[in-house]
Coordinates of C-alpha atoms in Angstrom, one line a residue:
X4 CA -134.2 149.7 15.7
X5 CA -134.9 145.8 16.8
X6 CA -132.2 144.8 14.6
X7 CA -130.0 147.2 15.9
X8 CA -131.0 146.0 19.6
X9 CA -130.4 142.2 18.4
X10 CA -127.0 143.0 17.1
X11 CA -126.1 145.0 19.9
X12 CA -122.5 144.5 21.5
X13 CA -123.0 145.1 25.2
X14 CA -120.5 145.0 27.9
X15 CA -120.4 145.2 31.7
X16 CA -118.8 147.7 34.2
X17 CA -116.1 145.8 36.3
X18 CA -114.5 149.1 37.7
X19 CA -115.7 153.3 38.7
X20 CA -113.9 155.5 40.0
X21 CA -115.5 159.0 39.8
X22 CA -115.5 160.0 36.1
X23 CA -113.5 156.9 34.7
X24 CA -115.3 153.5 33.9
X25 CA -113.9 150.5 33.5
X26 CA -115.9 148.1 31.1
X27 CA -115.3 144.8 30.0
X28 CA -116.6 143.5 26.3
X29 CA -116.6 139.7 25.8
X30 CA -117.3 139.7 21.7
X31 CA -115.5 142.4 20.4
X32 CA -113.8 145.8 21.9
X33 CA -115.0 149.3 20.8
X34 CA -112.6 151.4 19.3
X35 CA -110.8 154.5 20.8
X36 CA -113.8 157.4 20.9
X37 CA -116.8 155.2 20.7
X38 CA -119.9 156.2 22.7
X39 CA -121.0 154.1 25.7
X40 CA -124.6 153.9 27.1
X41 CA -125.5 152.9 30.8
X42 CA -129.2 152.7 32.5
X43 CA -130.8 153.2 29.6
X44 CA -128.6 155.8 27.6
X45 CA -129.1 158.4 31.2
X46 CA -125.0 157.8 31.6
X47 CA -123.1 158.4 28.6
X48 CA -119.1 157.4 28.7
X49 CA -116.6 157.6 26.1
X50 CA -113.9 155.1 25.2
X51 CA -110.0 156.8 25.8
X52 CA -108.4 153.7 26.4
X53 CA -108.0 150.0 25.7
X54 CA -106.4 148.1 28.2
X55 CA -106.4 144.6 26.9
X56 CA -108.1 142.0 24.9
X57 CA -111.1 142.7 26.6
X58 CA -111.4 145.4 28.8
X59 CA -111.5 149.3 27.9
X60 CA -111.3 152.3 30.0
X61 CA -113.7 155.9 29.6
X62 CA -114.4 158.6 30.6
X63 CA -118.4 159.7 31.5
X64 CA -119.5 163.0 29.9
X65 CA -122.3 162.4 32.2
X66 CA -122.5 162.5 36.1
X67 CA -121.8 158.5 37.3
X68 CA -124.3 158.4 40.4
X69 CA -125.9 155.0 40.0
X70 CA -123.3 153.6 38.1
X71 CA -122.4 149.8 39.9
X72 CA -119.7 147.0 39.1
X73 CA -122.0 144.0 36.5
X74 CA -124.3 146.8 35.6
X75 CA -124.9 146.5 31.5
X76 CA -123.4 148.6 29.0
X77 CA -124.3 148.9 25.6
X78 CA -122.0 149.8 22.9
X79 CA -123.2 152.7 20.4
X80 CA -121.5 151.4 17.4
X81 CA -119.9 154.6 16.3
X82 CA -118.3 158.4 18.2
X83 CA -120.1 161.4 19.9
X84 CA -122.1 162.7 17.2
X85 CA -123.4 166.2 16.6
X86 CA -126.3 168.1 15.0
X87 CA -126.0 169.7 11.7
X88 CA -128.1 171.5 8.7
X89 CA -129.8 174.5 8.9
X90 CA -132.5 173.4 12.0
X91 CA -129.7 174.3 14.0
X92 CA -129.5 178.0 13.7
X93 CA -131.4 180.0 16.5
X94 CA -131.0 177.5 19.0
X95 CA -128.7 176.2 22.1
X96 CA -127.4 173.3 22.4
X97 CA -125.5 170.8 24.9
X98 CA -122.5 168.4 24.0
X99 CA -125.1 165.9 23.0
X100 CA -126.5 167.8 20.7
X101 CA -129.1 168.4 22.8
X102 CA -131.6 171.7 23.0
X103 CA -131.4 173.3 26.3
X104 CA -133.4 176.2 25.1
X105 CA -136.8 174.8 26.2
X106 CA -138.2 174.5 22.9
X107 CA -138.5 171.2 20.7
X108 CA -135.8 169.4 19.5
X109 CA -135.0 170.3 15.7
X110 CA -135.6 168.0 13.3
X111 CA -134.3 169.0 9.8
X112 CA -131.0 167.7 11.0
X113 CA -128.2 165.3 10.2
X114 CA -125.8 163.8 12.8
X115 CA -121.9 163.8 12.4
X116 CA -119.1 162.6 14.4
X117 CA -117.4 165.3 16.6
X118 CA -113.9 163.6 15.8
X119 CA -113.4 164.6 12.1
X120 CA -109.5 165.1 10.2
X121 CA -108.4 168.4 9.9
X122 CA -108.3 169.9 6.0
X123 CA -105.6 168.9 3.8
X124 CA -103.0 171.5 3.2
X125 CA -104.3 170.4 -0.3
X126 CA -107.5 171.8 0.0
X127 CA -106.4 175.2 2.6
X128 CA -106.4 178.4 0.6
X129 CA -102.8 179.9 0.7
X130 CA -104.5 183.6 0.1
X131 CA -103.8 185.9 2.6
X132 CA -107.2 187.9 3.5
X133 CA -108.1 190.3 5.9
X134 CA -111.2 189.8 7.7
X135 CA -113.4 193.0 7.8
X136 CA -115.4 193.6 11.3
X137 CA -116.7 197.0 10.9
X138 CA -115.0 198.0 14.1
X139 CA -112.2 200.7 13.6
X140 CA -109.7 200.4 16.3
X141 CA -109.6 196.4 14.8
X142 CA -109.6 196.7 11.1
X143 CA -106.7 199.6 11.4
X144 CA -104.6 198.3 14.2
X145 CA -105.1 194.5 14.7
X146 CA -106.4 193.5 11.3
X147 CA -107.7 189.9 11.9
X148 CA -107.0 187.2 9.4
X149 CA -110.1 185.7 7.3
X150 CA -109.7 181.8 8.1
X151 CA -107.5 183.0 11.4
X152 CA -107.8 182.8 15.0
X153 CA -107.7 185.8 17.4
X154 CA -107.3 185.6 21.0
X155 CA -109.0 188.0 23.1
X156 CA -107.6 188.9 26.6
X157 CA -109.5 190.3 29.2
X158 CA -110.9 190.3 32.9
X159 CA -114.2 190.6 34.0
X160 CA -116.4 194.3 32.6
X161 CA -114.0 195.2 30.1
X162 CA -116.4 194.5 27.2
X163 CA -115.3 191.1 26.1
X164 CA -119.4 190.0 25.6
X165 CA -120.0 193.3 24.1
X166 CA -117.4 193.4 21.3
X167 CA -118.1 189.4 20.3
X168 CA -121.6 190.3 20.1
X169 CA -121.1 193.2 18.0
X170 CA -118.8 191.1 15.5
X171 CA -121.6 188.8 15.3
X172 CA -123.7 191.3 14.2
X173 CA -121.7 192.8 11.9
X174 CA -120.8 189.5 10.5
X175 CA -124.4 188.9 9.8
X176 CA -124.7 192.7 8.1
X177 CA -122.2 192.4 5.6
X178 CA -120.5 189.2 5.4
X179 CA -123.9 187.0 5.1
X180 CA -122.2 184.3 7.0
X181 CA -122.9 182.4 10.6
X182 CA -122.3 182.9 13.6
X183 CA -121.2 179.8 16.2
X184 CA -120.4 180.8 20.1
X185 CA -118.9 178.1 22.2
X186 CA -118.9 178.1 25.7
X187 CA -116.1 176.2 27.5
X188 CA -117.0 175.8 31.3
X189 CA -119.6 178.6 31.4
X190 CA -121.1 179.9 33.9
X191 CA -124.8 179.0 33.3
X192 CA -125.7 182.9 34.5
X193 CA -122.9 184.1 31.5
X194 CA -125.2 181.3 28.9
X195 CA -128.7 182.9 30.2
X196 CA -127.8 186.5 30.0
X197 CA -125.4 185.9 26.4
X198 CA -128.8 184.4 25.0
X199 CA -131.0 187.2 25.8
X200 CA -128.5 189.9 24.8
X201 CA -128.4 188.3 21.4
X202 CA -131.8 188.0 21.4
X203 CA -132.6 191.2 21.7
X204 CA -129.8 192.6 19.7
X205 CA -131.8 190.5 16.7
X206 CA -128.3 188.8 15.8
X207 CA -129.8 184.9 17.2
X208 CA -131.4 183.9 13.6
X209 CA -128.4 183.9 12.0
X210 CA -126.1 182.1 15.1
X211 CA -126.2 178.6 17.2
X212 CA -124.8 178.3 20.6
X213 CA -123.2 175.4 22.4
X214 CA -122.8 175.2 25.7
X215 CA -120.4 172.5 28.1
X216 CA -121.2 174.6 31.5
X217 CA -119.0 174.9 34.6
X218 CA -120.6 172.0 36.5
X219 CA -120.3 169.3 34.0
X220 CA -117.7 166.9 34.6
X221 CA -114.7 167.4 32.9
X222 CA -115.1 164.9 29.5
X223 CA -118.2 166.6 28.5
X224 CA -116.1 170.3 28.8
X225 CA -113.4 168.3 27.1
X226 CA -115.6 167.6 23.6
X227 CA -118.1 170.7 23.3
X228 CA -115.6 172.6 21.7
X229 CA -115.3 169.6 19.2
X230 CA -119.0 169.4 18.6
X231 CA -119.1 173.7 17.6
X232 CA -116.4 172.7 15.6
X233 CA -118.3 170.2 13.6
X234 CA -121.6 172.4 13.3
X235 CA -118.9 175.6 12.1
X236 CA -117.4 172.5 9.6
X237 CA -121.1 172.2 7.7
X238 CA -121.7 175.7 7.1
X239 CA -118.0 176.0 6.0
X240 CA -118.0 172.7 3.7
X241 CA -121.4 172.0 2.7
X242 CA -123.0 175.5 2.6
X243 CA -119.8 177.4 1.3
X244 CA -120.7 180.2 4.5
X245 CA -118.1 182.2 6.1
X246 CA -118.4 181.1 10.1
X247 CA -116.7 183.4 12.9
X248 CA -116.4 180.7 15.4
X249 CA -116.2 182.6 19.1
X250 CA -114.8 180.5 21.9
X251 CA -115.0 181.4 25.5
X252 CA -113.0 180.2 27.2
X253 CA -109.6 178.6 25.8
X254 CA -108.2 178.0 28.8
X255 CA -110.7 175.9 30.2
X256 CA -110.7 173.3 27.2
X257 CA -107.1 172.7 28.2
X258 CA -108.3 172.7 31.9
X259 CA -110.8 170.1 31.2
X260 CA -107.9 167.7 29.4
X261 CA -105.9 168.5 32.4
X262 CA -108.2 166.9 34.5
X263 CA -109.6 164.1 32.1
X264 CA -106.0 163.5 31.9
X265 CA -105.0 163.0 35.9
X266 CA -108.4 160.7 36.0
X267 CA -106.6 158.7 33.4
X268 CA -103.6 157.8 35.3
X269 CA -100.9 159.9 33.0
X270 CA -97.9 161.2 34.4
X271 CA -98.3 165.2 34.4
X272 CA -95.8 167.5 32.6
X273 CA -94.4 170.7 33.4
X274 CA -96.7 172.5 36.3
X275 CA -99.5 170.0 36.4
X276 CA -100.6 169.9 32.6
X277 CA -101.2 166.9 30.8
X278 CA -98.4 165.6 28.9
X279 CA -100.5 165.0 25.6
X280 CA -101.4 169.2 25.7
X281 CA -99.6 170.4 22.1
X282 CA -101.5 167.5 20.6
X283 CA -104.8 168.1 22.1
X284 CA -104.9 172.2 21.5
X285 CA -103.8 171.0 17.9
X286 CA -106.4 169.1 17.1
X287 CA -108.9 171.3 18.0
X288 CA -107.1 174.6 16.4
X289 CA -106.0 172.9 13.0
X290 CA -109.5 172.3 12.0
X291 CA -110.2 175.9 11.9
X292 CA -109.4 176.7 9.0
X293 CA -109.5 178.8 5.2
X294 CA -110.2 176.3 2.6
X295 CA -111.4 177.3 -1.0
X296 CA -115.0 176.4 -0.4
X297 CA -115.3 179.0 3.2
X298 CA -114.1 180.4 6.3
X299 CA -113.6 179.3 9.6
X300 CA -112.8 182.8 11.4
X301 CA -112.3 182.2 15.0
X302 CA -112.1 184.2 17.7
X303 CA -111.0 182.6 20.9
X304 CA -110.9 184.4 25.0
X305 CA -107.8 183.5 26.5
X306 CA -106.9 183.4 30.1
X307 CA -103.6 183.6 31.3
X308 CA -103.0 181.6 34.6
X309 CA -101.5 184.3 36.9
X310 CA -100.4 187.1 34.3
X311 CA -97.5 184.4 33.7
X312 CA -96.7 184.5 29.8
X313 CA -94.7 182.1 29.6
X314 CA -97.3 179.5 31.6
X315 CA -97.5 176.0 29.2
X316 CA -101.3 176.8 28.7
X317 CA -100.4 180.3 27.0
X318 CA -97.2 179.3 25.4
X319 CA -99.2 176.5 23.3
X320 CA -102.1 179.1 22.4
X321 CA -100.1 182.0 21.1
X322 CA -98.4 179.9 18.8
X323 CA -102.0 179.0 16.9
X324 CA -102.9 182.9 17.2
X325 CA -102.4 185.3 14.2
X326 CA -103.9 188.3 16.4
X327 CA -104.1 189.1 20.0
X328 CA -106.4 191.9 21.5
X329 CA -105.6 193.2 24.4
X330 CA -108.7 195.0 26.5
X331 CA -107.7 197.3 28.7
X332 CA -109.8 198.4 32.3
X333 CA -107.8 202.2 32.1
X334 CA -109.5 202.1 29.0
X335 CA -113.0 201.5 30.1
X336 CA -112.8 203.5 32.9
X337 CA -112.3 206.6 30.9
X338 CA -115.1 205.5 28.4
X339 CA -113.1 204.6 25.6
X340 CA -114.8 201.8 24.0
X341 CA -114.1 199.2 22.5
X342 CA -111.4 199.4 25.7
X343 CA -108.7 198.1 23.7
X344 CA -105.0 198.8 24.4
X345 CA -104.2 200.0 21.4
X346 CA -100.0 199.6 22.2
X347 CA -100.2 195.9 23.3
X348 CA -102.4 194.3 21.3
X349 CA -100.9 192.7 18.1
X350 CA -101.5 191.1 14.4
X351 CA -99.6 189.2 12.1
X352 CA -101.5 190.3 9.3
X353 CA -100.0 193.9 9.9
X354 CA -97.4 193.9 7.6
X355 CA -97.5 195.6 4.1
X356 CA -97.1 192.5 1.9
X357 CA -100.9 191.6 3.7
X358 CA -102.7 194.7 4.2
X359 CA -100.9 197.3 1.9
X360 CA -97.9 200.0 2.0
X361 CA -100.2 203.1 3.2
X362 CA -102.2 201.2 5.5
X363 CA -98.9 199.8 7.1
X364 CA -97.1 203.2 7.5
X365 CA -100.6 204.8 8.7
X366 CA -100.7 201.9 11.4
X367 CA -96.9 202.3 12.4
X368 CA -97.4 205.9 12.7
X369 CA -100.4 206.3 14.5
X370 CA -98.9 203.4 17.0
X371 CA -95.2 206.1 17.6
X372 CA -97.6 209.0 18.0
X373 CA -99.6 207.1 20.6
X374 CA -96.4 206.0 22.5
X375 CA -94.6 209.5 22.3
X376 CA -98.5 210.7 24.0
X377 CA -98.1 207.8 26.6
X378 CA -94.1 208.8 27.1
X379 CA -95.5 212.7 27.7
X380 CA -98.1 212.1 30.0
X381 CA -95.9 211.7 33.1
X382 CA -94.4 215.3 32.3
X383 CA -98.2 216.4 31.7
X384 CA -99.1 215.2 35.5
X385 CA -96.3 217.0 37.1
X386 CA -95.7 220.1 35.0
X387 CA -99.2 220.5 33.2
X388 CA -99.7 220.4 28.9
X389 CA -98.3 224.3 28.8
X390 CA -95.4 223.1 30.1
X391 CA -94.4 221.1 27.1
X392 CA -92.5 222.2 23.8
X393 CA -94.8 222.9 20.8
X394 CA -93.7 219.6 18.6
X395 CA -94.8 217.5 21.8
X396 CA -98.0 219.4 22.2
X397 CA -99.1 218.7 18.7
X398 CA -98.4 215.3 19.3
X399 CA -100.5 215.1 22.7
X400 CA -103.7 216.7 20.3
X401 CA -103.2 214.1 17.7
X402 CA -103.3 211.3 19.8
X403 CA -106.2 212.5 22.0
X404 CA -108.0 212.8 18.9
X405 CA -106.8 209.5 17.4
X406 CA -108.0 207.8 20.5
X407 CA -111.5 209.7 20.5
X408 CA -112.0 208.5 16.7
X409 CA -111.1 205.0 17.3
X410 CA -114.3 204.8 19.5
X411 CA -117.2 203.3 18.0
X412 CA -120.8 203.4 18.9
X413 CA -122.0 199.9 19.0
X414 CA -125.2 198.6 17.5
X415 CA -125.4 196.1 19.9
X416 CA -125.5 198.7 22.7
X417 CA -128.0 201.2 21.2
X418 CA -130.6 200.3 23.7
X419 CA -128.1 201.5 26.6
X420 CA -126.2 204.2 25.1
X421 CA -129.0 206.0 22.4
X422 CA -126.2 206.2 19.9
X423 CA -127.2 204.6 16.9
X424 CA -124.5 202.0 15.9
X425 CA -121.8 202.5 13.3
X426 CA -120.3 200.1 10.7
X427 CA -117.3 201.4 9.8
X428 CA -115.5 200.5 6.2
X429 CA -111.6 199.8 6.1
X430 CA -111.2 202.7 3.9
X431 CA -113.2 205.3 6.0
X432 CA -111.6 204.1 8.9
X433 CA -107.7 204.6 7.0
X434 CA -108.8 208.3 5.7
X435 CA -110.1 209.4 9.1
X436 CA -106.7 208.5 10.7
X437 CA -104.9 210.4 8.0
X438 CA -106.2 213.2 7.7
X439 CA -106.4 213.7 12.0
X440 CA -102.2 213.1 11.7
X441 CA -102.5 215.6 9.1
X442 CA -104.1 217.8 11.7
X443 CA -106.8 218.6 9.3
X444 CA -108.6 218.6 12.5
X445 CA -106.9 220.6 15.0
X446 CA -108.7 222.9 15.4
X447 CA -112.3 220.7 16.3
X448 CA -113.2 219.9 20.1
X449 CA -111.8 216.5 21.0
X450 CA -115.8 216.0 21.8
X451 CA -116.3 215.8 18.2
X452 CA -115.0 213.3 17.3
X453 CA -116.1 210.6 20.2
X454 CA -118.2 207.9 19.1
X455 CA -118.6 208.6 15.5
X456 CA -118.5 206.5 12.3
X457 CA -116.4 208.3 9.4
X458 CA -114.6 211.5 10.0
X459 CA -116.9 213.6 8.2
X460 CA -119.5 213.2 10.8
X461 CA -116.9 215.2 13.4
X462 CA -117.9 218.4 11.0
X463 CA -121.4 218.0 11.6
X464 CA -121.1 217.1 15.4
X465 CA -119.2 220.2 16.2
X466 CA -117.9 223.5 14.7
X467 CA -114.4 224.6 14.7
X468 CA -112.8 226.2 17.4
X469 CA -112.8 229.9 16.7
X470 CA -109.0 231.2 16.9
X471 CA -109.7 233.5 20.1
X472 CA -111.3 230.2 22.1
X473 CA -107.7 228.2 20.9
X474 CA -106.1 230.0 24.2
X475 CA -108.7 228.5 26.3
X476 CA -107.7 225.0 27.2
X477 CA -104.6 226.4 29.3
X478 CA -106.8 227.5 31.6
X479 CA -108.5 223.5 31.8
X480 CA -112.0 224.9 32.8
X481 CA -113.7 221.6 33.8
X482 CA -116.9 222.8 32.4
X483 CA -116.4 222.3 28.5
X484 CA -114.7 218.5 28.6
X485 CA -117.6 217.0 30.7
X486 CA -120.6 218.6 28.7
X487 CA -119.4 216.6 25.9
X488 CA -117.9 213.3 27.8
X489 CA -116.7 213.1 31.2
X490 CA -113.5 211.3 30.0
X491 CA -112.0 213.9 28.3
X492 CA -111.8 216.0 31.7
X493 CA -110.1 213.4 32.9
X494 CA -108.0 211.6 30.4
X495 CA -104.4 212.5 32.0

């Protein structure tokens, strides 16, 4: 460490202005990236620009009170660096690589810069995989890609915590692989309470958490993302683990750069965005990747700016996307969970060359019976279900059921609910949407089928309707729906 100190190439501030510092280095200038210590390594600024021979210009990742022109500045010799090995797991951590969980720092750790190369395409596996969660309404509808990214869409109490958590868990059950969340401008009440719940919901050994919170300034938002990224890169590269990467939120990484960006001095783009945005999103998205030794699998939440679609921030993320779930509050409301909308939420992987002939046509069919259902239930309002022509009536029961079977009672809820959790395979959740468009089950209460696992579970939930009770449901007694579930009283 003397040595170090004796060799050290120090600098002094000649310039602040908020977040940017400008430093000048009489013996040689650090490169682009380096990390930059003031008072005693309490400031922390990295290097974005050099300006000339001898000055550069950062950014702080730390707040700048204190900070005055001649004050000392000591040159790192080398990037942001990261924690990595297995001392990680369990535990929450800042940009720095920092615990902020109040317990010791780890020490079976090494240290890695945050700024590493994407894959080669040399090295990317060109297989095709889908990514199993366990969850039905996913693995039949939007079948995520192993190696993929997935945006999730959603406002506030729709269940975006809820289902991440759950894929966590069921990551950990059958896929033995590592879990990474990274919070992008969290709110530190959305950090305390996402600890807790995975806590309790047993799911932290096997997870690490990074955290670049709300009131941070905007550099250290900027990099967190990058310093997940290298932990996820480890347990891909070095352990051979598959790592399902969850990032919330997307928007705010590009929100950080936005404002890193003005604090640089660049010229904004289209509606206020940074001008270097495609090349910023890339390098973050390109590194997560399928390569032959692992698994990056990445789910990301995205917020779209004003519902606009076609907003620069959205535009640039769809493209990286090869699924996008849609939750939907309707959905929720009426206790359908996972709330997703099944119609608008997409995958790429959903063709038959990917997932298979029968599961494509079973997907594609069970999507035109749920639109015709969607279609009907204006003339169901108005005119009532007796109203409608046999053909459309059998539709209306298939889809009822169809959405009733594609709930899921969640393991990571059992505490709240008292229904024991369900992991569902690909193949039980395939057979249990065949055989309901087969109408194998017609003649079983829609009750039955709510919040089960595999179809065969609906026989031992409930008994047939007898043939004499089949003319009941004209009449829509209000009893029989709500002893069962409240939502199916009031689905239409």
């Amino acid at each position: 460490m003397n040595d170090q100190d004796k060799l050290a190439n120090l600098g002094a501030i000649i310039a602040v202005r908020g977040s940017v510092v400008d430093i000048r280095f009489d013996t040689h200038l650090p490169p682009i990236h380096s990390l930059l210590h003031a008072q005693d390594g309490k400031i922390a600024i990295e290097v974005l620009a050099q300006l000339d021979a001898q000055r550069v210009r950062g950014i702080a990742l730390t707040p700048t009170q204190g900070l005055a022109r001649g004050m000392p500045v000591e040159d790192m010799g080398g990037p942001l660096k990261a924690p990595v090995g297995q001392g990680i797991l369990s535990r929450m951590f800042d940009v720095f690589g920092n615990a902020i969980d109040r317990q010791v720092a780890p020490t079976d750790v090494q240290w890695r810069s945050i700024h590493r190369e994407p894959p080669p395409l040399t090295q990317r596996s060109t297989r095709s995989e889908i990514f199993e969660t366990g969850i039905k309404v996913i693995d039949v509808l939007v079948p995520l890609e192993r190696g993929g990214k997935a945006g999730l869409f959603g406002g506030a109490g729709v269940g975006k915590t809820v289902l991440l958590t759950e894929m966590i868990h069921n990551m950990i059950g059958h896929e033995a692989g590592v879990s990474i969340f990274c919070g992008i401008g969290e709110r530190c009440r959305e950090g305390e309470e996402l600890y807790r719940d995975m806590k309790e919901a047993g799911v932290l050994p096997h997870m690490v958490m990074v955290f670049g919170q709300m009131n941070e300034p905007p550099g250290s938002r900027f990099r967190v993302g990058l310093t997940a990224l290298t932990m996820a890169e480890y347990f891909r590269d070095d352990e051979h683990r598959d790592v399902l990467l969850l990032i919330d939120n997307i928007f705010r990484f590009i929100q950080a750069g936005m404002e890193v960006s003005g604090l640089m001095g660049q010229m904004p783009s289209r509606l206020g965005y940074q001008p270097t945005l495609g090349t910023e999103l890339s390098r973050l998205e390109e590194r997560i990747a399928n390569t032959e030794a692992g698994a990056i699998t990445s789910i990301q939440a995205v917020y779209v700016p004003a519902d606009d679609l076609t907003d620069p921030a959205a535009v640039h993320t769809f493209s990286h996307l090869s699924a996008s779930i849609v939750l939907s509050r309707k959905r929720a409301s009426e206790g359908l969970y996972p709330a997703i909308d099944l119609l608008q939420s997409s995958s790429k992987m959903a063709t038959p060359g990917i997932v298979g002939e029968r599961h494509y046509l079973l997907a594609q069919e069970i999507r035109r019976t749920l639109a015709q259902y969607e279609d009907l239930k204006d003339v169901i309002a108005m005119l009532g279900l007796e109203q409608l022509a046999p053909d459309d009536r059998k539709v209306v029961a298939r889809a009822r059921r169809l959405e009733r079977f594609l709930t899921q009672p969640f393991f990571t809820t059992e505490q709240f609910s008292g229904i024991t959790g369900k992991l569902v395979s690909l193949s039980d959740s395939l057979d249990g949407c065949e055989r309901i468009l087969n109408d194998e089950f017609k003649d079983y209460p829609e009750s039955a089928l709510y919040m089960i696992g595999a179809i065969d579970e609906a026989r031992k939930k409930a008994p047939p309707n007898k043939p004499e009770a089949k003319a009941k449901p004209a009449a829509k007694p209000e009893p029989q729906p709500e002893v069962a579930h409240a939502t199916d009283a009031h689905e239409s």
